[in-house]
Structure formats: C-alpha cells, structure tokens
PDB file of C-alpha atoms in Angstrom:
ATOM      1  CA  MET R   1      -1.579  13.035 -18.627  1.00 56.00           C
ATOM      2  CA  THR R   2      -1.902  16.450 -17.029  1.00 58.00           C
ATOM      3  CA  PRO R   3      -5.168  18.034 -15.995  1.00 58.00           C
ATOM      4  CA  PRO R   4      -6.561  20.681 -18.351  1.00 59.00           C
ATOM      5  CA  GLU R   5      -5.878  23.590 -15.978  1.00 62.00           C
ATOM      6  CA  THR R   6      -2.204  22.616 -15.688  1.00 54.00           C
ATOM      7  CA  ASP R   7       0.514  23.576 -18.113  1.00 55.00           C
ATOM      8  CA  LEU R   8       3.272  21.143 -19.068  1.00 55.00           C
ATOM      9  CA  THR R   9       5.688  22.485 -16.444  1.00 56.00           C
ATOM     10  CA  GLY R  10       3.480  21.214 -13.630  1.00 53.00           C
ATOM     11  CA  THR R  11       2.220  24.530 -12.300  1.00 53.00           C
ATOM     12  CA  ASN R  12      -1.331  25.770 -12.333  1.00 53.00           C
ATOM     13  CA  ALA R  13      -2.672  29.289 -12.849  1.00 53.00           C
ATOM     14  CA  VAL R  14      -1.844  30.263  -9.260  1.00 54.00           C
ATOM     15  CA  GLY R  15       1.775  29.177  -9.703  1.00 57.00           C
ATOM     16  CA  THR R  16       1.701  26.305  -7.248  1.00 56.00           C
ATOM     17  CA  ALA R  17       2.472  22.740  -8.159  1.00 54.00           C
ATOM     18  CA  SER R  18      -0.487  20.764  -9.386  1.00 48.00           C
ATOM     19  CA  PRO R  19      -1.238  17.676  -7.263  1.00 51.00           C
ATOM     20  CA  ALA R  20      -1.749  15.602 -10.400  1.00 48.00           C
ATOM     21  CA  VAL R  21       1.765  16.369 -11.617  1.00 43.00           C
ATOM     22  CA  LEU R  22       3.519  15.888  -8.278  1.00 42.00           C
ATOM     23  CA  SER R  23       5.265  12.577  -8.535  1.00 45.00           C
ATOM     24  CA  CYS R  24       6.729  10.815  -5.555  1.00 53.00           C
ATOM     25  CA  GLU R  25       8.199   7.402  -5.941  1.00 64.00           C
ATOM     26  CA  THR R  26       5.186   5.372  -6.978  1.00 75.00           C
ATOM     27  CA  PRO R  27       5.336   1.788  -5.760  1.00 81.00           C
ATOM     28  CA  THR R  28       5.610  -1.040  -8.258  1.00 89.00           C
ATOM     29  CA  VAL R  29       2.779  -3.559  -7.969  1.00 92.00           C
ATOM     30  CA  LEU R  30       3.573  -7.183  -7.142  1.00 92.00           C
ATOM     31  CA  THR R  31       1.952  -9.573  -9.603  1.00 90.00           C
ATOM     32  CA  GLN R  32       3.810 -12.876  -9.290  1.00 94.00           C
ATOM     33  CA  ARG R  33       2.906 -15.512  -6.721  1.00 94.00           C
ATOM     34  CA  ARG R  34       6.525 -16.062  -5.680  1.00 94.00           C
ATOM     35  CA  ASP R  35       6.766 -12.431  -4.536  1.00 93.00           C
ATOM     36  CA  PHE R  36       3.654 -12.833  -2.383  1.00 95.00           C
ATOM     37  CA  THR R  37       4.897 -16.072  -0.831  1.00 95.00           C
ATOM     38  CA  ARG R  38       8.310 -14.526  -0.172  1.00 94.00           C
ATOM     39  CA  ALA R  39       6.689 -11.567   1.592  1.00 93.00           C
ATOM     40  CA  ALA R  40       4.638 -14.000   3.710  1.00 94.00           C
ATOM     41  CA  ARG R  41       7.905 -15.188   5.294  1.00 95.00           C
ATOM     42  CA  GLY R  42       8.737 -11.658   6.459  1.00 94.00           C
ATOM     43  CA  LYS R  43       7.401  -9.491   9.262  1.00 95.00           C
ATOM     44  CA  ARG R  44       3.674  -8.976   9.658  1.00 96.00           C
ATOM     45  CA  VAL R  45       1.378  -6.686  11.595  1.00 96.00           C
ATOM     46  CA  ALA R  46      -2.348  -7.276  11.975  1.00 96.00           C
ATOM     47  CA  LYS R  47      -4.574  -4.240  12.354  1.00 96.00           C
ATOM     48  CA  SER R  48      -8.332  -3.964  12.623  1.00 94.00           C
ATOM     49  CA  GLY R  49      -8.807  -3.234   8.923  1.00 93.00           C
ATOM     50  CA  PHE R  50      -6.081  -5.300   7.255  1.00 96.00           C
ATOM     51  CA  VAL R  51      -2.832  -7.206   7.658  1.00 97.00           C
ATOM     52  CA  VAL R  52       0.483  -5.820   6.397  1.00 97.00           C
ATOM     53  CA  GLN R  53       3.364  -8.118   5.493  1.00 97.00           C
ATOM     54  CA  MET R  54       6.828  -6.696   4.845  1.00 95.00           C
ATOM     55  CA  LEU R  55      10.026  -8.197   3.515  1.00 94.00           C
ATOM     56  CA  ARG R  56      13.333  -6.506   2.824  1.00 93.00           C
ATOM     57  CA  ARG R  57      14.619  -7.630  -0.571  1.00 90.00           C
ATOM     58  CA  PRO R  58      18.176  -9.021  -0.804  1.00 88.00           C
ATOM     59  CA  GLU R  59      20.999  -6.740  -1.847  1.00 85.00           C
ATOM     60  CA  GLY R  60      21.477  -6.561  -5.578  1.00 81.00           C
ATOM     61  CA  GLU R  61      17.793  -6.667  -6.445  1.00 81.00           C
ATOM     62  CA  GLU R  62      16.046  -3.615  -7.783  1.00 79.00           C
ATOM     63  CA  THR R  63      15.518  -0.727  -5.411  1.00 83.00           C
ATOM     64  CA  GLY R  64      12.237   0.998  -4.809  1.00 90.00           C
ATOM     65  CA  ILE R  65       9.028   0.124  -3.060  1.00 93.00           C
ATOM     66  CA  ARG R  66       6.893  -2.776  -4.244  1.00 94.00           C
ATOM     67  CA  VAL R  67       3.387  -3.446  -2.986  1.00 96.00           C
ATOM     68  CA  GLY R  68       0.807  -6.178  -3.469  1.00 96.00           C
ATOM     69  CA  TYR R  69      -2.852  -6.447  -2.533  1.00 96.00           C
ATOM     70  CA  THR R  70      -4.901  -9.533  -1.825  1.00 96.00           C
ATOM     71  CA  CYS R  71      -8.369 -10.349  -0.582  1.00 95.00           C
ATOM     72  CA  SER R  72      -9.584 -13.931  -0.283  1.00 94.00           C
ATOM     73  CA  LYS R  73     -13.118 -15.105  -0.947  1.00 95.00           C
ATOM     74  CA  LYS R  74     -13.714 -14.885   2.801  1.00 94.00           C
ATOM     75  CA  VAL R  75     -13.867 -11.094   2.354  1.00 93.00           C
ATOM     76  CA  GLY R  76     -17.026 -11.485   0.276  1.00 92.00           C
ATOM     77  CA  ASN R  77     -18.187 -11.627  -3.289  1.00 94.00           C
ATOM     78  CA  ALA R  78     -16.272 -10.009  -6.160  1.00 94.00           C
ATOM     79  CA  VAL R  79     -17.830  -6.608  -5.524  1.00 94.00           C
ATOM     80  CA  ALA R  80     -16.771  -6.628  -1.857  1.00 93.00           C
ATOM     81  CA  ARG R  81     -13.257  -7.866  -2.685  1.00 95.00           C
ATOM     82  CA  ASN R  82     -12.759  -5.232  -5.356  1.00 95.00           C
ATOM     83  CA  ARG R  83     -13.994  -2.472  -3.044  1.00 95.00           C
ATOM     84  CA  ALA R  84     -11.626  -3.642  -0.314  1.00 95.00           C
ATOM     85  CA  LYS R  85      -8.685  -3.744  -2.735  1.00 96.00           C
ATOM     86  CA  ARG R  86      -9.513  -0.263  -4.055  1.00 96.00           C
ATOM     87  CA  ARG R  87      -9.415   1.070  -0.491  1.00 96.00           C
ATOM     88  CA  LEU R  88      -6.122  -0.727   0.201  1.00 96.00           C
ATOM     89  CA  ARG R  89      -4.612   0.709  -2.993  1.00 96.00           C
ATOM     90  CA  GLU R  90      -5.599   4.217  -1.960  1.00 96.00           C
ATOM     91  CA  VAL R  91      -4.188   3.773   1.558  1.00 96.00           C
ATOM     92  CA  ALA R  92      -0.904   2.502   0.097  1.00 96.00           C
ATOM     93  CA  ARG R  93      -0.806   5.341  -2.446  1.00 95.00           C
ATOM     94  CA  ILE R  94      -1.072   7.901   0.347  1.00 95.00           C
ATOM     95  CA  VAL R  95       1.097   6.348   3.067  1.00 95.00           C
ATOM     96  CA  LEU R  96       3.856   4.307   1.377  1.00 94.00           C
ATOM     97  CA  PRO R  97       5.637   7.233  -0.314  1.00 93.00           C
ATOM     98  CA  LEU R  98       5.856   8.868   3.124  1.00 92.00           C
ATOM     99  CA  LYS R  99       6.717   5.934   5.395  1.00 93.00           C
ATOM    100  CA  GLY R 100       7.696   3.070   3.096  1.00 92.00           C
ATOM    101  CA  GLN R 101      11.363   2.253   2.666  1.00 92.00           C
ATOM    102  CA  SER R 102      13.108   1.578  -0.598  1.00 91.00           C
ATOM    103  CA  GLY R 103      14.130  -2.043  -1.101  1.00 91.00           C
ATOM    104  CA  HIS R 104      11.090  -3.447   0.713  1.00 93.00           C
ATOM    105  CA  ASP R 105       8.056  -5.413  -0.456  1.00 95.00           C
ATOM    106  CA  TYR R 106       4.707  -4.798   1.234  1.00 96.00           C
ATOM    107  CA  VAL R 107       1.601  -6.980   0.933  1.00 97.00           C
ATOM    108  CA  LEU R 108      -1.751  -5.665   2.189  1.00 97.00           C
ATOM    109  CA  ILE R 109      -4.336  -8.327   2.988  1.00 97.00           C
ATOM    110  CA  GLY R 110      -7.996  -7.355   3.287  1.00 96.00           C
ATOM    111  CA  ARG R 111     -10.126  -8.528   6.210  1.00 95.00           C
ATOM    112  CA  ARG R 112     -13.720  -9.702   6.166  1.00 92.00           C
ATOM    113  CA  ASP R 113     -16.288  -7.126   7.333  1.00 88.00           C
ATOM    114  CA  ALA R 114     -13.554  -4.597   8.074  1.00 92.00           C
ATOM    115  CA  THR R 115     -11.554  -3.352   5.105  1.00 93.00           C
ATOM    116  CA  ALA R 116     -14.580  -2.257   3.100  1.00 91.00           C
ATOM    117  CA  SER R 117     -16.598  -0.924   6.034  1.00 92.00           C
ATOM    118  CA  LEU R 118     -14.165   0.865   8.376  1.00 94.00           C
ATOM    119  CA  PRO R 119     -13.891   4.652   8.046  1.00 96.00           C
ATOM    120  CA  PHE R 120     -11.089   5.627   5.683  1.00 96.00           C
ATOM    121  CA  ASP R 121      -9.375   7.714   8.383  1.00 96.00           C
ATOM    122  CA  GLN R 122      -9.112   4.598  10.524  1.00 96.00           C
ATOM    123  CA  LEU R 123      -7.478   2.689   7.661  1.00 96.00           C
ATOM    124  CA  LEU R 124      -4.928   5.494   7.257  1.00 96.00           C
ATOM    125  CA  LYS R 125      -4.142   5.491  10.995  1.00 96.00           C
ATOM    126  CA  ASP R 126      -3.791   1.704  10.917  1.00 95.00           C
ATOM    127  CA  MET R 127      -1.359   1.896   7.999  1.00 96.00           C
ATOM    128  CA  HIS R 128       0.759   4.574   9.666  1.00 96.00           C
ATOM    129  CA  SER R 129       0.985   2.620  12.905  1.00 95.00           C
ATOM    130  CA  ALA R 130       1.651  -0.689  11.110  1.00 95.00           C
ATOM    131  CA  LEU R 131       4.594   0.806   9.209  1.00 95.00           C
ATOM    132  CA  ASP R 132       5.938   2.368  12.411  1.00 95.00           C
ATOM    133  CA  ILE R 133       5.858  -1.063  14.044  1.00 95.00           C
ATOM    134  CA  LEU R 134       7.380  -2.858  11.036  1.00 94.00           C
ATOM    135  CA  HIS R 135      10.231  -0.376  10.695  1.00 92.00           C
ATOM    136  CA  GLY R 136      10.886  -0.284  14.424  1.00 87.00           C
ATOM    137  CA  ALA R 137       9.797   3.290  15.169  1.00 66.00           C
ATOM    138  CA  ARG R 138       7.831   2.026  18.164  1.00 55.00           C
ATOM    139  CA  LYS R 139       7.149  -1.318  19.694  1.00 50.00           C
TER     140      LYS R 139
END
C-alpha cells in the first residue's frame, strides 16, 4: 500500500522517492523453534539492551536475511514483553538491511529492565556494534 501523497511509481510531489515505497531487502521472520535453537548454537554478542545470536545458514538453503525476536517472562508481563519486542523489531528493521548479511539468521533476545527502558538511540548503537563484532569488523 502506498501513502496517499505518493503516486504508483514511488515518487512524491517533489519528485523524490517516498520512504514508504523504498524497499530494501526486508528480513524474513523466524517462526519455528528449530530455527531459534539452531541460531543458539552460533555466535552471540551480549549488549546492555539485548543479546544478538547469529548463525550462517548452510549452502543450498534460501538466501536472504532471517530474523527472530524473543523475550522470556523474566522481561515482565505481556505488555512489557510486547513493548520490548516492538523495539527490537524496529531496531532490526533499521539496522539489518544496512549491516546484515544475506544467508544469515539473527535472533534478538530482550533483556529485563533494559530493552523497554533504554533510549532508542542506545539500542541502535548497540545493534550496530553487535553486528560489527559478529561479522568481524572489529574485535
């Protein structure tokens, strides 16, 4: 669906591309338990707001980025868990198309008293640095 001020070609009245129509590779969401448990055997980085697990999929499997989100009951009640997962989804939506690598699975795990309460800029910085560490950009 395109916003009302955008025509079907993806440009707005000014002639620039509409942000709603810009489409980078959107990550596929992990839904099956076996994908989460497989990713748990891969690399992991713990940051102040969340934990990121990464696993490179074997050759021959589908390409693209896949991402999963999880928050245990330790994070809080359903409202707190959902808020934490919404923030993790937004962080992944912003950062993974830029720094994520095709053929990898990423799992973001929310942390108690941190994911829902840290400033959003801090979560973005944490995600950037976690992906740099996971992909070997810096140690």
